Tab-separated table of N, CA and C in Angstrom:
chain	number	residue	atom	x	y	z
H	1	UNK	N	-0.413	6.534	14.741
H	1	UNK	CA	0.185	5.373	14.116
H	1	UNK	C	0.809	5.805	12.787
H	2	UNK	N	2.174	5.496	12.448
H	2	UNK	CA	2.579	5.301	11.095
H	2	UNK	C	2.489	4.168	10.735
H	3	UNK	N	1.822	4.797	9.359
H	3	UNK	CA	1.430	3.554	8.117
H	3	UNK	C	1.713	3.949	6.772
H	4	UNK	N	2.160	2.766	5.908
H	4	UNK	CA	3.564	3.053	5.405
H	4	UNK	C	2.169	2.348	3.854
H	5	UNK	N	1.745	3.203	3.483
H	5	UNK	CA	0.972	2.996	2.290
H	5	UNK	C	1.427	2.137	0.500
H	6	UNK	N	1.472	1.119	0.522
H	6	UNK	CA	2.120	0.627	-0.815
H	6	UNK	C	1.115	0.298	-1.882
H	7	UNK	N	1.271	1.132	-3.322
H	7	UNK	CA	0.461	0.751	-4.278
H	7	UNK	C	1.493	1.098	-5.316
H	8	UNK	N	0.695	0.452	-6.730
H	8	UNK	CA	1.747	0.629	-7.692
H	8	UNK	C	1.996	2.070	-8.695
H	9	UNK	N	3.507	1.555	-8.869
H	9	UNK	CA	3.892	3.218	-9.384
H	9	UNK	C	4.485	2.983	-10.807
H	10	UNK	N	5.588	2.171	-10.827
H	10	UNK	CA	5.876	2.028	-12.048
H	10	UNK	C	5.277	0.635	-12.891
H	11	UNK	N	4.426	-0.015	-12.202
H	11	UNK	CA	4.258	-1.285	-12.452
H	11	UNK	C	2.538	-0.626	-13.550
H	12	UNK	N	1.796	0.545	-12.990
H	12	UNK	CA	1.016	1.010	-13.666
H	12	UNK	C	0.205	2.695	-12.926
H	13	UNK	N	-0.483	3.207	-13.252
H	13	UNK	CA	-1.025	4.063	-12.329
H	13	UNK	C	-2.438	4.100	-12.369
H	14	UNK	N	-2.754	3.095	-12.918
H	14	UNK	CA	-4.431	3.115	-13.078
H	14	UNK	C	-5.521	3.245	-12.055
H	15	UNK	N	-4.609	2.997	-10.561
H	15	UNK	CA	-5.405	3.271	-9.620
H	15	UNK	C	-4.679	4.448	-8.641
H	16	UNK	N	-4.076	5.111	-9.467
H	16	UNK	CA	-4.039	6.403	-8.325
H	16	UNK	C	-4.392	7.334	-7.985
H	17	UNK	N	-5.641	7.318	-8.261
H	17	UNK	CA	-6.794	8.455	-7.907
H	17	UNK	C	-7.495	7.065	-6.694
H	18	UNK	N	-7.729	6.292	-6.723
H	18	UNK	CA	-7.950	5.715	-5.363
H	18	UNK	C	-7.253	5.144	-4.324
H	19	UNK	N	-5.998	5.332	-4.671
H	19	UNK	CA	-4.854	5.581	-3.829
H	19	UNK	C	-4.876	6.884	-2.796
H	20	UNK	N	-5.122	7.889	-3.718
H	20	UNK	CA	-5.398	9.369	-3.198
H	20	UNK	C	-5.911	9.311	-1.827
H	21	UNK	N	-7.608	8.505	-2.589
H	21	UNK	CA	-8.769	8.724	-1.852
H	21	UNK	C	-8.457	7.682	-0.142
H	22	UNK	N	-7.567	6.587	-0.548
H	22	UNK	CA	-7.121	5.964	0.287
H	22	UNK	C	-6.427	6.389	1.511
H	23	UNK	N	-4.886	6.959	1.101
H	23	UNK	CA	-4.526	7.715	1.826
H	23	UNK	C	-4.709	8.884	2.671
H	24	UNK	N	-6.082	9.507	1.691
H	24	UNK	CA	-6.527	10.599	2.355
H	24	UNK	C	-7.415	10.735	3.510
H	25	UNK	N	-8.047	9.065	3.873
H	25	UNK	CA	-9.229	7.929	4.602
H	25	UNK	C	-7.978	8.102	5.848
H	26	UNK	N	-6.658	7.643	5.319
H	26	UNK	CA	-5.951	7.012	6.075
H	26	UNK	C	-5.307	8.238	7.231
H	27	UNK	N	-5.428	9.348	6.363
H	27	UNK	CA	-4.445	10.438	6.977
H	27	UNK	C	-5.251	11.402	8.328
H	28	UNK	N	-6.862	11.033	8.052
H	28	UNK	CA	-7.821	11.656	8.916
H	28	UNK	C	-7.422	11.566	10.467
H	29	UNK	N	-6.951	10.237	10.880
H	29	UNK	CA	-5.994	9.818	12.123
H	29	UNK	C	-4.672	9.516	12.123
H	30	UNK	N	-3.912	9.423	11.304
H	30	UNK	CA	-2.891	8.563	10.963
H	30	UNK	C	-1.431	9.675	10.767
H	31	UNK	N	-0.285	9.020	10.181
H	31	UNK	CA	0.291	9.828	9.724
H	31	UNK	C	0.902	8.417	8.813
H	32	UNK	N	0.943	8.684	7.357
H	32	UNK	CA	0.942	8.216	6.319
H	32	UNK	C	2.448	8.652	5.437
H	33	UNK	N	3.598	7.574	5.844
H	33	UNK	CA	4.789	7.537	5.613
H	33	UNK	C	4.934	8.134	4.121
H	34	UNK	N	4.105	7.390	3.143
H	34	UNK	CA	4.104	7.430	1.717
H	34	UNK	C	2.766	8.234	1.096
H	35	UNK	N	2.803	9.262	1.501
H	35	UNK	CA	1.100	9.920	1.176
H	35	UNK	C	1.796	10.177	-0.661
H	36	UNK	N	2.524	10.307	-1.343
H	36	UNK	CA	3.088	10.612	-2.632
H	36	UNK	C	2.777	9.453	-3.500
H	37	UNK	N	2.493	7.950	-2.843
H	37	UNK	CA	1.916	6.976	-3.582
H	37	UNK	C	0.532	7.589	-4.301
H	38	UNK	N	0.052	8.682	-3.680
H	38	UNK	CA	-1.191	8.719	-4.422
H	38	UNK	C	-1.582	10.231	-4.875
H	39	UNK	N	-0.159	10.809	-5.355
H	39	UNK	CA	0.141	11.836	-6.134
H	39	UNK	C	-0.472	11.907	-7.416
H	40	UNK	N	-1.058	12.470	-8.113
H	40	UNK	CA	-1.744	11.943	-9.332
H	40	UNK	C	-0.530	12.539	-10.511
H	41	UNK	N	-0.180	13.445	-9.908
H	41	UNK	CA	1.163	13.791	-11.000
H	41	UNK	C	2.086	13.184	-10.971
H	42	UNK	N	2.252	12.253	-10.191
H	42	UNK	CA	3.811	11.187	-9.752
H	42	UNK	C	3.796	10.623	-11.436
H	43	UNK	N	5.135	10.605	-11.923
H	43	UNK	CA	4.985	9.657	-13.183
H	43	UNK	C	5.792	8.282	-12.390
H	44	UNK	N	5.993	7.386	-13.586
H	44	UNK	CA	5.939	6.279	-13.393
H	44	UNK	C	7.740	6.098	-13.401
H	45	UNK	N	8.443	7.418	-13.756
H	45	UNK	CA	9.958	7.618	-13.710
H	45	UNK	C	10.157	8.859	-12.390
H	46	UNK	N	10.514	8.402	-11.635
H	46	UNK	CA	10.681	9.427	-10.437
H	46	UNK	C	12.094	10.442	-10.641
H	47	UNK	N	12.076	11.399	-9.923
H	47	UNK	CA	13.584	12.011	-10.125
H	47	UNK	C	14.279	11.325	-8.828
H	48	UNK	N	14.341	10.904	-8.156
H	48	UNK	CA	15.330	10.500	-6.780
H	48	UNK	C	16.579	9.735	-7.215
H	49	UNK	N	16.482	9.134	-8.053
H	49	UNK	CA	16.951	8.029	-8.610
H	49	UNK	C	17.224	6.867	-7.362
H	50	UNK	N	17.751	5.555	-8.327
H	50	UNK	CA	17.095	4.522	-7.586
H	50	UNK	C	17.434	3.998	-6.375
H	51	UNK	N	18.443	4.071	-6.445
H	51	UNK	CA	19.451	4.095	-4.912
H	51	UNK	C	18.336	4.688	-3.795
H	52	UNK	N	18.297	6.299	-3.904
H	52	UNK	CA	17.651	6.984	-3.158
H	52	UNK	C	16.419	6.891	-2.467
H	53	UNK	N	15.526	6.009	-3.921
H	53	UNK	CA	14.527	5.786	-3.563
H	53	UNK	C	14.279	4.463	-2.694
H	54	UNK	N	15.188	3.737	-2.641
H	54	UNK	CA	15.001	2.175	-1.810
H	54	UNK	C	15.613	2.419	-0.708
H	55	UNK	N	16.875	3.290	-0.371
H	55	UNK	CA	17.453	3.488	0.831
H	55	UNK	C	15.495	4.522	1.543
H	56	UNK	N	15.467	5.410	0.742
H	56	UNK	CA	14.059	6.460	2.110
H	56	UNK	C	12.860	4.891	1.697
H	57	UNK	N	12.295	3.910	1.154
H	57	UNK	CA	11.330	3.032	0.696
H	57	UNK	C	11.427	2.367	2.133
H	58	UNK	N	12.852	1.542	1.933
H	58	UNK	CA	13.305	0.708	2.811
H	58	UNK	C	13.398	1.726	4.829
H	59	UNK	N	13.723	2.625	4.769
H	59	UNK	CA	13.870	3.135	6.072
H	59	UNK	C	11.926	3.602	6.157
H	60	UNK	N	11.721	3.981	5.152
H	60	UNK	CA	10.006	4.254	6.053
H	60	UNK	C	9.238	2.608	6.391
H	61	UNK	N	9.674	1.596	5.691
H	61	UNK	CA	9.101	0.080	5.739
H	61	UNK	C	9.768	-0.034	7.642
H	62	UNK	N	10.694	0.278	7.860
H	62	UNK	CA	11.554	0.150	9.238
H	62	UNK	C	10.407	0.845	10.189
H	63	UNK	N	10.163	2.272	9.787
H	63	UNK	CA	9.787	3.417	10.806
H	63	UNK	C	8.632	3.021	10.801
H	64	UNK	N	7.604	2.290	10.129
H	64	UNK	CA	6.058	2.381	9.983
H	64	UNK	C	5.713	1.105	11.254
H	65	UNK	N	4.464	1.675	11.681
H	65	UNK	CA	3.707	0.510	12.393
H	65	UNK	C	3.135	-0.587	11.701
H	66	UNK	N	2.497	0.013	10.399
H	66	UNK	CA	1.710	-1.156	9.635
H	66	UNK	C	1.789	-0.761	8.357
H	67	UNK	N	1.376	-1.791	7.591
H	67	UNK	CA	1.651	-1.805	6.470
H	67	UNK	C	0.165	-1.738	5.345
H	68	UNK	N	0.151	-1.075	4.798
H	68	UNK	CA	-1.396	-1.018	4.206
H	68	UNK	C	-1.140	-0.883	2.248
H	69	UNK	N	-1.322	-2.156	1.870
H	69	UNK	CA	-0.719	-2.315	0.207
H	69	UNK	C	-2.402	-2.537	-0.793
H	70	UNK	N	-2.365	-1.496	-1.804
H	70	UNK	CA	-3.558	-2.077	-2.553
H	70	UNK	C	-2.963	-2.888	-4.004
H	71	UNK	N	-3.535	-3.644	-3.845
H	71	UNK	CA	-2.726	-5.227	-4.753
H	71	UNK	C	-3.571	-5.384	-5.884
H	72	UNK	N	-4.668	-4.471	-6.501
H	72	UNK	CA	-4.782	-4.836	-7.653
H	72	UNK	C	-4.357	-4.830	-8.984
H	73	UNK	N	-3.466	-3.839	-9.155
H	73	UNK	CA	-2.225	-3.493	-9.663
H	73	UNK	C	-1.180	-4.409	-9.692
H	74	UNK	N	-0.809	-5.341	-10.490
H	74	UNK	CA	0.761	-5.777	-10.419
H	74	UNK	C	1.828	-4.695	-10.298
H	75	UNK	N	2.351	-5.068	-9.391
H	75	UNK	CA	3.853	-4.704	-8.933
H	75	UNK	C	4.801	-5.400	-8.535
H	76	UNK	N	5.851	-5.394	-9.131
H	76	UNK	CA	7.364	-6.195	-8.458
H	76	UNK	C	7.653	-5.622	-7.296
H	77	UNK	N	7.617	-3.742	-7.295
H	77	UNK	CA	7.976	-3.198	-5.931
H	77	UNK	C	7.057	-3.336	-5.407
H	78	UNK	N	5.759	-3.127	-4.947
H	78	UNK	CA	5.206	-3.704	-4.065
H	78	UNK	C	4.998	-5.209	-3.242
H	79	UNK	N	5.342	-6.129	-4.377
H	79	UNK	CA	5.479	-7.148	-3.741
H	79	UNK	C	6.861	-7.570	-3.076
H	80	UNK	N	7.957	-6.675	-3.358
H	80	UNK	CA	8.991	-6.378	-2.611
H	80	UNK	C	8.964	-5.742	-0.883
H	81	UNK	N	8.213	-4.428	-1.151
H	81	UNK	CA	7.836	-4.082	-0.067
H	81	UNK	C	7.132	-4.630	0.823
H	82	UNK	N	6.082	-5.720	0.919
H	82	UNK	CA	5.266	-6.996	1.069
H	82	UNK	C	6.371	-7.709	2.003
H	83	UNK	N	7.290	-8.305	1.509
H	83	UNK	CA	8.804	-9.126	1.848
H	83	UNK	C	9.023	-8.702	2.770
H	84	UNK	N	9.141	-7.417	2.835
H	84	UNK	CA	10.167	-6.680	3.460
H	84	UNK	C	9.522	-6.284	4.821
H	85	UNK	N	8.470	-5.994	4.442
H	85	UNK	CA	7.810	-6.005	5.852
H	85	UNK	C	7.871	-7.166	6.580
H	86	UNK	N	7.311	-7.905	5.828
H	86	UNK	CA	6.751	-9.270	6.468
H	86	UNK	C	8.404	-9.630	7.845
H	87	UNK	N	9.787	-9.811	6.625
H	87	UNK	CA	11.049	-9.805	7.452
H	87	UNK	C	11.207	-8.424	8.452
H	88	UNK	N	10.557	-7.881	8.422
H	88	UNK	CA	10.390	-6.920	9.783
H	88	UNK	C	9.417	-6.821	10.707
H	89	UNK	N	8.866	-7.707	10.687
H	89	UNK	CA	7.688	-7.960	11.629
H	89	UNK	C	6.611	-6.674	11.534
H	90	UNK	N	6.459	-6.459	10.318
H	90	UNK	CA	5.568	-5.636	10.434
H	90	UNK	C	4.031	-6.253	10.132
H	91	UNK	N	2.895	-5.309	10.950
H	91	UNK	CA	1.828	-5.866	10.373
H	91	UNK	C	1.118	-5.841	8.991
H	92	UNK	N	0.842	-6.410	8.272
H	92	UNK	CA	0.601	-6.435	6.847
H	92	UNK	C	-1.014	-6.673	6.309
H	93	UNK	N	-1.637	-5.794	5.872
H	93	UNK	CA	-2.812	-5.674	5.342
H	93	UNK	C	-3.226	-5.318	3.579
H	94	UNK	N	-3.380	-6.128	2.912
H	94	UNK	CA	-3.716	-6.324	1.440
H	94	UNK	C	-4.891	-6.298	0.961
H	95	UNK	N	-5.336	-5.107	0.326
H	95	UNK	CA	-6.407	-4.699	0.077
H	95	UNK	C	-6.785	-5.173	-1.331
H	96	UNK	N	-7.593	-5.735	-2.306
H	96	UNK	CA	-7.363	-5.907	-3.876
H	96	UNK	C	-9.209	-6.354	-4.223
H	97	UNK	N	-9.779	-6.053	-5.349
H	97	UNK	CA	-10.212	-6.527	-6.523
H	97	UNK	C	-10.181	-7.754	-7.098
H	98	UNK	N	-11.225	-8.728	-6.300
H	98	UNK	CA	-10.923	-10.134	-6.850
H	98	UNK	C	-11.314	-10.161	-8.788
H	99	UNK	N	-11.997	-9.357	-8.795
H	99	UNK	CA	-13.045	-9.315	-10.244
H	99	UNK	C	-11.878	-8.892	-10.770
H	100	UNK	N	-10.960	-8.320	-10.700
H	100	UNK	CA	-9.764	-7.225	-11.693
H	100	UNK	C	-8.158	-8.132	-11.354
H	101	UNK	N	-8.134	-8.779	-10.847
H	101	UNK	CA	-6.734	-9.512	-10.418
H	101	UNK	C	-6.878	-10.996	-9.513
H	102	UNK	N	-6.334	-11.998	-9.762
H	102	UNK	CA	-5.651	-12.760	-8.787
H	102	UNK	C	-4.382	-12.731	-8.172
H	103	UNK	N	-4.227	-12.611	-7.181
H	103	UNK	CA	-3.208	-12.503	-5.985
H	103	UNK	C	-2.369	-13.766	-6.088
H	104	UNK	N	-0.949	-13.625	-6.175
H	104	UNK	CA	-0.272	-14.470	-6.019
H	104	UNK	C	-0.558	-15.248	-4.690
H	105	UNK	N	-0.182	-16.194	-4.555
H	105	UNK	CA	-0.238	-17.533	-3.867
H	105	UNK	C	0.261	-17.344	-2.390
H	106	UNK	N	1.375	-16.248	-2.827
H	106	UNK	CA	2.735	-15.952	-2.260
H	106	UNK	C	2.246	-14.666	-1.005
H	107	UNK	N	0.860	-14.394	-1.561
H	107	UNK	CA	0.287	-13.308	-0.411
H	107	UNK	C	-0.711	-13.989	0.362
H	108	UNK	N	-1.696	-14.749	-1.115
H	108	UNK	CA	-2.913	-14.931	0.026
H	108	UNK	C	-2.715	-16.175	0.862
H	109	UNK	N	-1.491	-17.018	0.459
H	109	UNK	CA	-1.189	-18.434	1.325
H	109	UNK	C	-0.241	-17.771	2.421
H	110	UNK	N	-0.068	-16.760	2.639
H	110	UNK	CA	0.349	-16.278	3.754
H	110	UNK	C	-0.005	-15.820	5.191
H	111	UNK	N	0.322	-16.867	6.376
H	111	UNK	CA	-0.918	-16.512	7.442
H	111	UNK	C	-0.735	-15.076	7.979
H	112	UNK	N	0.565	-14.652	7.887
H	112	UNK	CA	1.086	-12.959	8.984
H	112	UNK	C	0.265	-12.377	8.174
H	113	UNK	N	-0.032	-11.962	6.568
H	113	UNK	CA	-0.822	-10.986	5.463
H	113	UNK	C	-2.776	-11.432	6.167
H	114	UNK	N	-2.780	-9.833	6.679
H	114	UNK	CA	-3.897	-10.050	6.357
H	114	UNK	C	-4.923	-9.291	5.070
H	115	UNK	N	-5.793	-10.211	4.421
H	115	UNK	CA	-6.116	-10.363	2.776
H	115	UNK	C	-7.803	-9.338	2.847
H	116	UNK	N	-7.715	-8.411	2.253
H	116	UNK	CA	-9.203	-8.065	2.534
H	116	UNK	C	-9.327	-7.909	0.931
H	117	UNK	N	-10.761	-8.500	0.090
H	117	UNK	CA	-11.441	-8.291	-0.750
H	117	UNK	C	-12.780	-7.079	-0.901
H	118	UNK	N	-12.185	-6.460	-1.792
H	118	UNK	CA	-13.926	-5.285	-2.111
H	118	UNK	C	-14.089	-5.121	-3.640
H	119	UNK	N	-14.920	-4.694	-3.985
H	119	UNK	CA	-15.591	-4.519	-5.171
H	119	UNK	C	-15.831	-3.152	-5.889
H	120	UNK	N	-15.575	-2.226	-4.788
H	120	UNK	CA	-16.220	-1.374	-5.094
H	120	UNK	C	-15.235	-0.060	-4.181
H	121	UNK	N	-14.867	1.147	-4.873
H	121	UNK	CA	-13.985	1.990	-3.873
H	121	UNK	C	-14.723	2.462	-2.711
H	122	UNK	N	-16.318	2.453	-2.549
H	122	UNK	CA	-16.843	2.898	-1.581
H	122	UNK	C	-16.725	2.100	-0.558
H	123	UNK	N	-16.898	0.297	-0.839
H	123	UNK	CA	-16.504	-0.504	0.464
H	123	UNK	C	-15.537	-0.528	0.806
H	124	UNK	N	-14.314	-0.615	0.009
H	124	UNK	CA	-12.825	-0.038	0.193
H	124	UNK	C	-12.297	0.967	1.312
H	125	UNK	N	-12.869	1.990	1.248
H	125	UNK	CA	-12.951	3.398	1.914
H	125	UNK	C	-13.958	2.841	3.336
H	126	UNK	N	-14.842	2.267	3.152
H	126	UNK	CA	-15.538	1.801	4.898
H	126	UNK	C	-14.822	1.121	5.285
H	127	UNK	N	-14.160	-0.120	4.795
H	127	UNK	CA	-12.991	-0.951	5.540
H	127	UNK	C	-11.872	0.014	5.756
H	128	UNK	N	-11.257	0.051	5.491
H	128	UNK	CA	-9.941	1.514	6.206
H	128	UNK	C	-10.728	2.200	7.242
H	129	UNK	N	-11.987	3.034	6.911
H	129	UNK	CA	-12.318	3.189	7.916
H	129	UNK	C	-12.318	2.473	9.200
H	130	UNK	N	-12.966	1.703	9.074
H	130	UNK	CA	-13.645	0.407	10.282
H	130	UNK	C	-12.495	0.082	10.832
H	131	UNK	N	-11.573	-0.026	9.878
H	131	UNK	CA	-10.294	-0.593	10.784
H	131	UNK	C	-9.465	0.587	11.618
H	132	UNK	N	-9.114	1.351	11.208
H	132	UNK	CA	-8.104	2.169	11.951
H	132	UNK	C	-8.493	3.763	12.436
H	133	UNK	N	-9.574	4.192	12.050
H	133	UNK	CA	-10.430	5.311	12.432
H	133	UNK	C	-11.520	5.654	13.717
C-alpha cells in the first residue's frame, strides 16, 4: 500500500522526531510516499521551491492509497492536503493530541476523516500498528 504521510513542516517541527518514529511504524509494510516529512534535518524553508513542491505534494496525494496526517501541529498545508484528498477520494486518517490541540470543526465534523485520539507516542505507534501491519 502507498501512504502518503502528512505532518507539519513549515507550520512548526516540534513533532518531527515522532513523525520519524511514525513513518518508520509505517514503512515496516508499507511504502511511504513522504518518508522526508520526518527528516529531522528538513528545515522549515525547503530548497524545491514552491511550485515544485505542490506539483510532486499534489501528484503523491493522486498516487497514494491512504492518507495518514498527524494534526497536532497547526498547519495550513496540511490541512490543504486533508482537502485534497478528501476531493480525491482518498481514504483519510487523523491522528492528534486532544491535551495539546483542538481540531478544527472542519476535520472532526467530517464523516469520510477518520479521527483517532492518543496521549501518548507509545499508543500512537500501537494504533498504526493495529491498523495497517
Amino acid at each position: 500500500m502507498k501512504i502518503y504521510f502528512a505532518g507539519s513542516i513549515r507550520g512548526g517541527r516540534q513533532d518531527a522526531e515522532l513523525y520519524r518514529k511514525v513513518i518508520a511504524v509505517l514503512k515496516e509494510n508499507h511504502q511511504v510516499l513522504t518518508e522526508h516529512v520526518g527528516d529531522l534535518s528538513l528545515s522549515t524553508v525547503e530548497d524545491k521551491g514552491d511550485k515544485a513542491i505542490y506539483e510532486q505534494d499534489t501528484a503523491w496525494l493522486r498516487e497514494c492509497d491512504v492518507v495518514v496526517a498527524e494534526c497536532t501541529q497547526v498547519s495550513l498545508g496540511v490541512g490543504y492536503e486533508l482537502a485534497y484528498a478528501e476531493a480525491h477520494g482518498k481514504e483519510v486518517h487523523i491522528f492528534y493530541r486532544p491535551q495539546d490541540t483542538q481540531l478544527s470543526a472542519m476535520l472532526t465534523g467530517n464523516e469520510r476523516f477518520h479521527i483517532h485520539r492518543y496521549a501518548e507516542e507509545k499508543e500512537l505507534l500501537a494504533q498504526i500498528r493495529a491498523m495497517w501491519n
